[in-house]
Amino acid sequence: MKLRSRLLAVVLLPMLVLPLTASTAQANVLDTLSPGSLTLAPGVTGTTAVGGFRVTVDRPGGHARLAVTSDGRTVWAGVPGRAFAVAGLGRLSWRERTGMFKPDELVTWRLADQRIERVTRSGGDVVVSGTLSGGLLKAPYEWRISASGEGRAAVDLKVGTVTGAGLHRPPDVVAMASQRGRNERFHGFGEQFAPFDLAGRRVPIVVREQGIGRGRQPLTAMVDLVSGQGGSWDTAYAPMPFYVTSAARGFALTGSRYSIFDLSQAGRVVVQTWGARQHAELYTGREPADVLAAHTASAGRMGPLPSWTRDGAVLGLQGGTAKVRRTVAEMLAAGTKISAVWLQDWSGQRTTSFGDRLWWTWQLDRERYPGWDGLVDDLHRRGIKVLTYVNPFLVDPSGKPGGVPRDLFAEARDRGYLVAGADGSPYMLDQSEFSAAMVDFTNPAAREWYARVIATEVAGVGADGWMADFGEALPFDAVLHAGSPAELHNRWPVEWAEVNRRACDLSGGPDCLYFMRAAYTGSPGRAPLFWAGDQLVDWDAHDGLASALHGMLSAGVSGMTLNHTDIGGYTAVDTPFGDYHRSAELLQRWAELSAFGVFFRTHEGNKPADNAQVYDTPDSRAAFARTSRIYAALAGYRATVEAEAARGLPALRHTWLVHPGSPAATAGDQFFFGSSLLVAPVLKPGASSVAVHLPAGRWINVFTGRAYGDRAQDVRLTVPAPLGTPAAFVRAGDPGGAKIRAALREAGLTR
């Protein structure tokens, strides 16, 4: 790899002398619609009730407008004088490289002006209809709203055939445009590794790889030049077309076609979908939690995890039976609380220039793990679960040392169970130095076959659960058994989650658990747990520790209420400008953050030999053991938090969710675990203190007992946070906080 770095330096240095725009030269090409004028036909003004909502068409200040209100609060409204429905003609194409999808949008004709001609009732719905126009073109439209649940209304925008200038065709793209408040903050959009408030940005909603570097330079530019996987601030495994705002209102698209939320236009939000129709839901409530409850009641909720997950660490280990036995023994001797081991290399390991990868053949490699059955039995006797790994790809096993008992790739190929290319053969996707094909989940027979493969080959060898990786790679030019990639690309993680759920059901394991990184609307109702994907083994907000926190907070308000991160990150990279390898300090700080969560899992990373590991030294084992005891001591409180997650509240909560009216609601680098425990993680190297924004009240450090804050007002201050003593607080007088302090004291973790 060092030689590879030197060669890269020779090739890339002249190119990197240029301004570092290489990472954006092949970035998203976005073209969003903007609303034109809104006019009203005579006699259409007035207010019509639909459930608990009121639809008003009026002329405030002489400007035509449509507004949806509930209990006197504006839920959704157009900008006065401006269209709330827009359409266009154009084209959308995609560039893809190793899972990084980039859109090229071009809108050639715009129907931006809108006229409301009728407001009618149809059953219990209110229907607004009229004409969209632009230049010589026009098209009829229908905007329909119905009450769909507590604090929830369904909206459907349908645009008819575009005519004029010799054209007679359906629109290619449609959008709904609404007004936003001057200081209104916008949160959610799935798991976004970006600032919590995305007002002012354009957010594309396409499931894809998150990238390596994601804007950190020169790393991102180098990765883009070599592999196209540098990414940017908006690349994400789990985007969702949903937002909740500081005004306690929300909006979600309920379809799966590619969309973009444009918050860059002053005073408005434009939500654009490539297709002739948009389905959406509007949400309202008195508090942000009400909006999340309404959204998750529709999109799906996550339930409590198996109780064993609360009791200790999940040690991510590789290397075979002897290493696993030795490491578990050493960690237990150091006092580590262990609930499970996660053995991702159970099916065999292959080495590439990127690092240690796996053989995607989904059968136990008994040469790598001799005595596997005895290992599993011994771990189970100690109360330690065994987790492994699977993904939706299959590879040709012919090059695997030792071979495999069952050629799953050939089985799937011969039965027509694989996603196909234009020529009908399996669509082989580049995985950097090897290729793989995906099982076609639109084929019911293929779904059931693969679920049974996981149940028999994965769970069947004693695994209590697994990482269900990937799910974001369906090509837009693929040929499927049923349906189109345009409709199914974003939904593919949902289909993958359902296959895993079926596998768990078939396995019969009462505590079967799988965890996923890719997601879309509907995933939280089908996956028991998520993880935040593959961060760089670094600190920053582009792609490091801070980005993992930001991603989990945005995911939480998007319905992914139970989530976690690889402790220490995953991606190590060697470059001509310095190597990104995990330090012992970063590993410990990552563990301290993760102790206040719902799943405490380590990862050796793609280059285990180059990264600090929790088992490396007596000091690292002792430090991790203490953090695992913090995690285990919070088991009772964690059960309460998970029960709240099942009602739509995330386990990790931005301060805004707990104290929405507080100035602390804008603090982005701290979080609440549940409603009682405020955590300010250290996100910078070499720090022994950390800034925290405390809401009004007296706040007690749960480890030192020291009190901070002011009963009358918010306080910003810097507090001690040496390694081993995270900055975590409960409010004085909170019964839940008192229980947390008692649990930590009983575990011998307080001063």
PDB file of N, CA and C in Angstrom, residues 268-334:
ATOM      1  N   ARG A 268     -39.232  30.190   0.501  1.00  0.00           N
ATOM      2  CA  ARG A 268     -40.075  29.081   0.091  1.00  0.00           C
ATOM      3  C   ARG A 268     -39.315  27.764   0.056  1.00  0.00           C
ATOM      4  N   VAL A 269     -40.094  26.700  -0.010  1.00  0.00           N
ATOM      5  CA  VAL A 269     -39.581  25.341  -0.169  1.00  0.00           C
ATOM      6  C   VAL A 269     -40.188  24.778  -1.443  1.00  0.00           C
ATOM      7  N   VAL A 270     -39.360  24.274  -2.333  1.00  0.00           N
ATOM      8  CA  VAL A 270     -39.844  23.623  -3.552  1.00  0.00           C
ATOM      9  C   VAL A 270     -39.465  22.148  -3.470  1.00  0.00           C
ATOM     10  N   VAL A 271     -40.477  21.297  -3.483  1.00  0.00           N
ATOM     11  CA  VAL A 271     -40.265  19.847  -3.420  1.00  0.00           C
ATOM     12  C   VAL A 271     -40.582  19.274  -4.790  1.00  0.00           C
ATOM     13  N   GLN A 272     -39.563  18.761  -5.455  1.00  0.00           N
ATOM     14  CA  GLN A 272     -39.647  18.364  -6.858  1.00  0.00           C
ATOM     15  C   GLN A 272     -39.483  16.855  -7.004  1.00  0.00           C
ATOM     16  N   THR A 273     -40.298  16.263  -7.848  1.00  0.00           N
ATOM     17  CA  THR A 273     -40.236  14.829  -8.127  1.00  0.00           C
ATOM     18  C   THR A 273     -40.205  14.609  -9.632  1.00  0.00           C
ATOM     19  N   TRP A 274     -39.339  13.707 -10.072  1.00  0.00           N
ATOM     20  CA  TRP A 274     -39.299  13.368 -11.495  1.00  0.00           C
ATOM     21  C   TRP A 274     -40.367  12.325 -11.770  1.00  0.00           C
ATOM     22  N   GLY A 275     -41.487  12.827 -12.302  1.00  0.00           N
ATOM     23  CA  GLY A 275     -42.657  12.026 -12.600  1.00  0.00           C
ATOM     24  C   GLY A 275     -43.829  12.969 -12.793  1.00  0.00           C
ATOM     25  N   ALA A 276     -45.004  12.432 -13.068  1.00  0.00           N
ATOM     26  CA  ALA A 276     -46.176  13.260 -13.349  1.00  0.00           C
ATOM     27  C   ALA A 276     -47.066  13.442 -12.136  1.00  0.00           C
ATOM     28  N   ARG A 277     -46.627  12.912 -10.985  1.00  0.00           N
ATOM     29  CA  ARG A 277     -47.518  12.923  -9.823  1.00  0.00           C
ATOM     30  C   ARG A 277     -46.692  12.985  -8.550  1.00  0.00           C
ATOM     31  N   GLN A 278     -47.243  13.612  -7.537  1.00  0.00           N
ATOM     32  CA  GLN A 278     -46.641  13.619  -6.204  1.00  0.00           C
ATOM     33  C   GLN A 278     -47.684  13.207  -5.180  1.00  0.00           C
ATOM     34  N   HIS A 279     -47.281  12.309  -4.292  1.00  0.00           N
ATOM     35  CA  HIS A 279     -48.087  11.951  -3.129  1.00  0.00           C
ATOM     36  C   HIS A 279     -47.322  12.436  -1.900  1.00  0.00           C
ATOM     37  N   ALA A 280     -48.020  13.061  -0.973  1.00  0.00           N
ATOM     38  CA  ALA A 280     -47.342  13.613   0.198  1.00  0.00           C
ATOM     39  C   ALA A 280     -48.252  13.531   1.412  1.00  0.00           C
ATOM     40  N   GLU A 281     -47.663  13.752   2.569  1.00  0.00           N
ATOM     41  CA  GLU A 281     -48.415  13.909   3.800  1.00  0.00           C
ATOM     42  C   GLU A 281     -47.964  15.186   4.497  1.00  0.00           C
ATOM     43  N   LEU A 282     -48.919  15.858   5.124  1.00  0.00           N
ATOM     44  CA  LEU A 282     -48.650  17.037   5.933  1.00  0.00           C
ATOM     45  C   LEU A 282     -48.871  16.663   7.390  1.00  0.00           C
ATOM     46  N   TYR A 283     -48.037  17.232   8.283  1.00  0.00           N
ATOM     47  CA  TYR A 283     -48.123  16.913   9.700  1.00  0.00           C
ATOM     48  C   TYR A 283     -48.140  18.198  10.516  1.00  0.00           C
ATOM     49  N   THR A 284     -48.838  18.120  11.652  1.00  0.00           N
ATOM     50  CA  THR A 284     -48.877  19.270  12.539  1.00  0.00           C
ATOM     51  C   THR A 284     -48.987  18.808  13.988  1.00  0.00           C
ATOM     52  N   GLY A 285     -48.569  19.683  14.892  1.00  0.00           N
ATOM     53  CA  GLY A 285     -48.659  19.390  16.314  1.00  0.00           C
ATOM     54  C   GLY A 285     -48.266  20.610  17.122  1.00  0.00           C
ATOM     55  N   ARG A 286     -48.479  20.530  18.413  1.00  0.00           N
ATOM     56  CA  ARG A 286     -48.090  21.641  19.281  1.00  0.00           C
ATOM     57  C   ARG A 286     -46.598  21.613  19.586  1.00  0.00           C
ATOM     58  N   GLU A 287     -46.016  20.420  19.570  1.00  0.00           N
ATOM     59  CA  GLU A 287     -44.593  20.246  19.849  1.00  0.00           C
ATOM     60  C   GLU A 287     -43.978  19.398  18.735  1.00  0.00           C
ATOM     61  N   PRO A 288     -42.654  19.491  18.558  1.00  0.00           N
ATOM     62  CA  PRO A 288     -42.013  18.638  17.543  1.00  0.00           C
ATOM     63  C   PRO A 288     -42.332  17.158  17.724  1.00  0.00           C
ATOM     64  N   ALA A 289     -42.426  16.711  18.980  1.00  0.00           N
ATOM     65  CA  ALA A 289     -42.710  15.294  19.219  1.00  0.00           C
ATOM     66  C   ALA A 289     -44.046  14.879  18.631  1.00  0.00           C
ATOM     67  N   ASP A 290     -45.023  15.802  18.585  1.00  0.00           N
ATOM     68  CA  ASP A 290     -46.320  15.480  17.990  1.00  0.00           C
ATOM     69  C   ASP A 290     -46.173  15.207  16.497  1.00  0.00           C
ATOM     70  N   VAL A 291     -45.329  15.987  15.837  1.00  0.00           N
ATOM     71  CA  VAL A 291     -45.097  15.793  14.403  1.00  0.00           C
ATOM     72  C   VAL A 291     -44.436  14.444  14.157  1.00  0.00           C
ATOM     73  N   LEU A 292     -43.437  14.097  14.983  1.00  0.00           N
ATOM     74  CA  LEU A 292     -42.767  12.811  14.807  1.00  0.00           C
ATOM     75  C   LEU A 292     -43.728  11.657  15.054  1.00  0.00           C
ATOM     76  N   ALA A 293     -44.621  11.811  16.038  1.00  0.00           N
ATOM     77  CA  ALA A 293     -45.601  10.757  16.302  1.00  0.00           C
ATOM     78  C   ALA A 293     -46.526  10.571  15.103  1.00  0.00           C
ATOM     79  N   ALA A 294     -46.965  11.677  14.499  1.00  0.00           N
ATOM     80  CA  ALA A 294     -47.853  11.587  13.337  1.00  0.00           C
ATOM     81  C   ALA A 294     -47.135  10.953  12.152  1.00  0.00           C
ATOM     82  N   HIS A 295     -45.881  11.356  11.938  1.00  0.00           N
ATOM     83  CA  HIS A 295     -45.136  10.817  10.796  1.00  0.00           C
ATOM     84  C   HIS A 295     -44.854   9.325  10.965  1.00  0.00           C
ATOM     85  N   THR A 296     -44.370   8.923  12.123  1.00  0.00           N
ATOM     86  CA  THR A 296     -44.009   7.514  12.310  1.00  0.00           C
ATOM     87  C   THR A 296     -45.229   6.613  12.390  1.00  0.00           C
ATOM     88  N   ALA A 297     -46.383   7.163  12.792  1.00  0.00           N
ATOM     89  CA  ALA A 297     -47.608   6.363  12.766  1.00  0.00           C
ATOM     90  C   ALA A 297     -47.940   5.949  11.344  1.00  0.00           C
ATOM     91  N   SER A 298     -47.541   6.769  10.381  1.00  0.00           N
ATOM     92  CA  SER A 298     -47.785   6.474   8.968  1.00  0.00           C
ATOM     93  C   SER A 298     -46.635   5.702   8.339  1.00  0.00           C
ATOM     94  N   ALA A 299     -45.400   6.147   8.587  1.00  0.00           N
ATOM     95  CA  ALA A 299     -44.241   5.591   7.881  1.00  0.00           C
ATOM     96  C   ALA A 299     -43.670   4.341   8.531  1.00  0.00           C
ATOM     97  N   GLY A 300     -44.016   4.076   9.785  1.00  0.00           N
ATOM     98  CA  GLY A 300     -43.515   2.889  10.468  1.00  0.00           C
ATOM     99  C   GLY A 300     -42.679   3.243  11.677  1.00  0.00           C
ATOM    100  N   ARG A 301     -42.767   2.403  12.695  1.00  0.00           N
ATOM    101  CA  ARG A 301     -42.061   2.639  13.949  1.00  0.00           C
ATOM    102  C   ARG A 301     -41.166   1.456  14.300  1.00  0.00           C
ATOM    103  N   MET A 302     -40.183   1.752  15.132  1.00  0.00           N
ATOM    104  CA  MET A 302     -39.240   0.746  15.579  1.00  0.00           C
ATOM    105  C   MET A 302     -39.580   0.351  17.013  1.00  0.00           C
ATOM    106  N   GLY A 303     -39.488  -0.949  17.308  1.00  0.00           N
ATOM    107  CA  GLY A 303     -39.821  -1.434  18.634  1.00  0.00           C
ATOM    108  C   GLY A 303     -38.595  -1.627  19.491  1.00  0.00           C
ATOM    109  N   PRO A 304     -38.768  -1.978  20.757  1.00  0.00           N
ATOM    110  CA  PRO A 304     -37.618  -2.254  21.624  1.00  0.00           C
ATOM    111  C   PRO A 304     -36.758  -3.381  21.065  1.00  0.00           C
ATOM    112  N   LEU A 305     -35.455  -3.296  21.330  1.00  0.00           N
ATOM    113  CA  LEU A 305     -34.508  -4.315  20.902  1.00  0.00           C
ATOM    114  C   LEU A 305     -34.533  -5.493  21.876  1.00  0.00           C
ATOM    115  N   PRO A 306     -33.975  -6.645  21.485  1.00  0.00           N
ATOM    116  CA  PRO A 306     -33.846  -7.753  22.429  1.00  0.00           C
ATOM    117  C   PRO A 306     -33.092  -7.303  23.676  1.00  0.00           C
ATOM    118  N   SER A 307     -33.479  -7.800  24.819  1.00  0.00           N
ATOM    119  CA  SER A 307     -32.929  -7.314  26.091  1.00  0.00           C
ATOM    120  C   SER A 307     -31.425  -7.534  26.202  1.00  0.00           C
ATOM    121  N   TRP A 308     -30.891  -8.549  25.511  1.00  0.00           N
ATOM    122  CA  TRP A 308     -29.451  -8.819  25.641  1.00  0.00           C
ATOM    123  C   TRP A 308     -28.611  -7.676  25.089  1.00  0.00           C
ATOM    124  N   THR A 309     -29.170  -6.872  24.178  1.00  0.00           N
ATOM    125  CA  THR A 309     -28.391  -5.780  23.591  1.00  0.00           C
ATOM    126  C   THR A 309     -28.055  -4.693  24.606  1.00  0.00           C
ATOM    127  N   ARG A 310     -28.764  -4.645  25.723  1.00  0.00           N
ATOM    128  CA  ARG A 310     -28.582  -3.570  26.709  1.00  0.00           C
ATOM    129  C   ARG A 310     -27.487  -3.877  27.722  1.00  0.00           C
ATOM    130  N   ASP A 311     -26.964  -5.092  27.691  1.00  0.00           N
ATOM    131  CA  ASP A 311     -26.150  -5.549  28.821  1.00  0.00           C
ATOM    132  C   ASP A 311     -24.651  -5.396  28.644  1.00  0.00           C
ATOM    133  N   GLY A 312     -24.184  -5.063  27.434  1.00  0.00           N
ATOM    134  CA  GLY A 312     -22.745  -4.955  27.262  1.00  0.00           C
ATOM    135  C   GLY A 312     -22.361  -4.688  25.824  1.00  0.00           C
ATOM    136  N   ALA A 313     -21.070  -4.756  25.576  1.00  0.00           N
ATOM    137  CA  ALA A 313     -20.513  -4.434  24.268  1.00  0.00           C
ATOM    138  C   ALA A 313     -20.713  -5.574  23.278  1.00  0.00           C
ATOM    139  N   VAL A 314     -20.775  -5.197  22.006  1.00  0.00           N
ATOM    140  CA  VAL A 314     -20.701  -6.142  20.888  1.00  0.00           C
ATOM    141  C   VAL A 314     -19.313  -5.968  20.297  1.00  0.00           C
ATOM    142  N   LEU A 315     -18.450  -6.945  20.533  1.00  0.00           N
ATOM    143  CA  LEU A 315     -17.065  -6.845  20.084  1.00  0.00           C
ATOM    144  C   LEU A 315     -16.956  -7.274  18.623  1.00  0.00           C
ATOM    145  N   GLY A 316     -16.536  -6.342  17.779  1.00  0.00           N
ATOM    146  CA  GLY A 316     -16.291  -6.659  16.385  1.00  0.00           C
ATOM    147  C   GLY A 316     -14.900  -7.260  16.234  1.00  0.00           C
ATOM    148  N   LEU A 317     -14.841  -8.545  15.890  1.00  0.00           N
ATOM    149  CA  LEU A 317     -13.568  -9.267  15.812  1.00  0.00           C
ATOM    150  C   LEU A 317     -13.464  -9.991  14.475  1.00  0.00           C
ATOM    151  N   GLN A 318     -12.240 -10.229  14.046  1.00  0.00           N
ATOM    152  CA  GLN A 318     -11.950 -11.014  12.853  1.00  0.00           C
ATOM    153  C   GLN A 318     -10.687 -11.828  13.116  1.00  0.00           C
ATOM    154  N   GLY A 319     -10.452 -12.827  12.246  1.00  0.00           N
ATOM    155  CA  GLY A 319      -9.174 -13.513  12.337  1.00  0.00           C
ATOM    156  C   GLY A 319      -9.214 -14.978  12.666  1.00  0.00           C
ATOM    157  N   GLY A 320     -10.397 -15.526  12.924  1.00  0.00           N
ATOM    158  CA  GLY A 320     -10.467 -16.956  13.173  1.00  0.00           C
ATOM    159  C   GLY A 320     -10.728 -17.319  14.623  1.00  0.00           C
ATOM    160  N   THR A 321     -10.923 -18.608  14.841  1.00  0.00           N
ATOM    161  CA  THR A 321     -11.365 -19.118  16.134  1.00  0.00           C
ATOM    162  C   THR A 321     -10.399 -18.779  17.256  1.00  0.00           C
ATOM    163  N   ALA A 322      -9.117 -19.038  17.054  1.00  0.00           N
ATOM    164  CA  ALA A 322      -8.151 -18.834  18.135  1.00  0.00           C
ATOM    165  C   ALA A 322      -8.103 -17.365  18.553  1.00  0.00           C
ATOM    166  N   LYS A 323      -8.107 -16.466  17.581  1.00  0.00           N
ATOM    167  CA  LYS A 323      -8.050 -15.047  17.927  1.00  0.00           C
ATOM    168  C   LYS A 323      -9.298 -14.612  18.682  1.00  0.00           C
ATOM    169  N   VAL A 324     -10.453 -15.082  18.255  1.00  0.00           N
ATOM    170  CA  VAL A 324     -11.691 -14.705  18.934  1.00  0.00           C
ATOM    171  C   VAL A 324     -11.672 -15.200  20.373  1.00  0.00           C
ATOM    172  N   ARG A 325     -11.287 -16.456  20.575  1.00  0.00           N
ATOM    173  CA  ARG A 325     -11.245 -16.992  21.940  1.00  0.00           C
ATOM    174  C   ARG A 325     -10.271 -16.191  22.808  1.00  0.00           C
ATOM    175  N   ARG A 326      -9.102 -15.921  22.273  1.00  0.00           N
ATOM    176  CA  ARG A 326      -8.089 -15.194  23.049  1.00  0.00           C
ATOM    177  C   ARG A 326      -8.553 -13.777  23.389  1.00  0.00           C
ATOM    178  N   THR A 327      -9.114 -13.095  22.408  1.00  0.00           N
ATOM    179  CA  THR A 327      -9.508 -11.709  22.636  1.00  0.00           C
ATOM    180  C   THR A 327     -10.671 -11.618  23.612  1.00  0.00           C
ATOM    181  N   VAL A 328     -11.645 -12.494  23.477  1.00  0.00           N
ATOM    182  CA  VAL A 328     -12.765 -12.489  24.418  1.00  0.00           C
ATOM    183  C   VAL A 328     -12.261 -12.738  25.838  1.00  0.00           C
ATOM    184  N   ALA A 329     -11.361 -13.690  25.989  1.00  0.00           N
ATOM    185  CA  ALA A 329     -10.820 -13.975  27.327  1.00  0.00           C
ATOM    186  C   ALA A 329     -10.091 -12.765  27.904  1.00  0.00           C
ATOM    187  N   GLU A 330      -9.282 -12.093  27.084  1.00  0.00           N
ATOM    188  CA  GLU A 330      -8.547 -10.915  27.559  1.00  0.00           C
ATOM    189  C   GLU A 330      -9.488  -9.780  27.935  1.00  0.00           C
ATOM    190  N   MET A 331     -10.509  -9.569  27.137  1.00  0.00           N
ATOM    191  CA  MET A 331     -11.441  -8.473  27.423  1.00  0.00           C
ATOM    192  C   MET A 331     -12.281  -8.770  28.661  1.00  0.00           C
ATOM    193  N   LEU A 332     -12.701 -10.013  28.830  1.00  0.00           N
ATOM    194  CA  LEU A 332     -13.433 -10.369  30.047  1.00  0.00           C
ATOM    195  C   LEU A 332     -12.554 -10.213  31.282  1.00  0.00           C
ATOM    196  N   ALA A 333     -11.301 -10.609  31.169  1.00  0.00           N
ATOM    197  CA  ALA A 333     -10.380 -10.482  32.305  1.00  0.00           C
ATOM    198  C   ALA A 333     -10.161  -9.024  32.677  1.00  0.00           C
ATOM    199  N   ALA A 334     -10.285  -8.120  31.702  1.00  0.00           N
ATOM    200  CA  ALA A 334     -10.126  -6.687  31.975  1.00  0.00           C
ATOM    201  C   ALA A 334     -11.382  -6.073  32.577  1.00  0.00           C
TER     202      ALA A 334
END
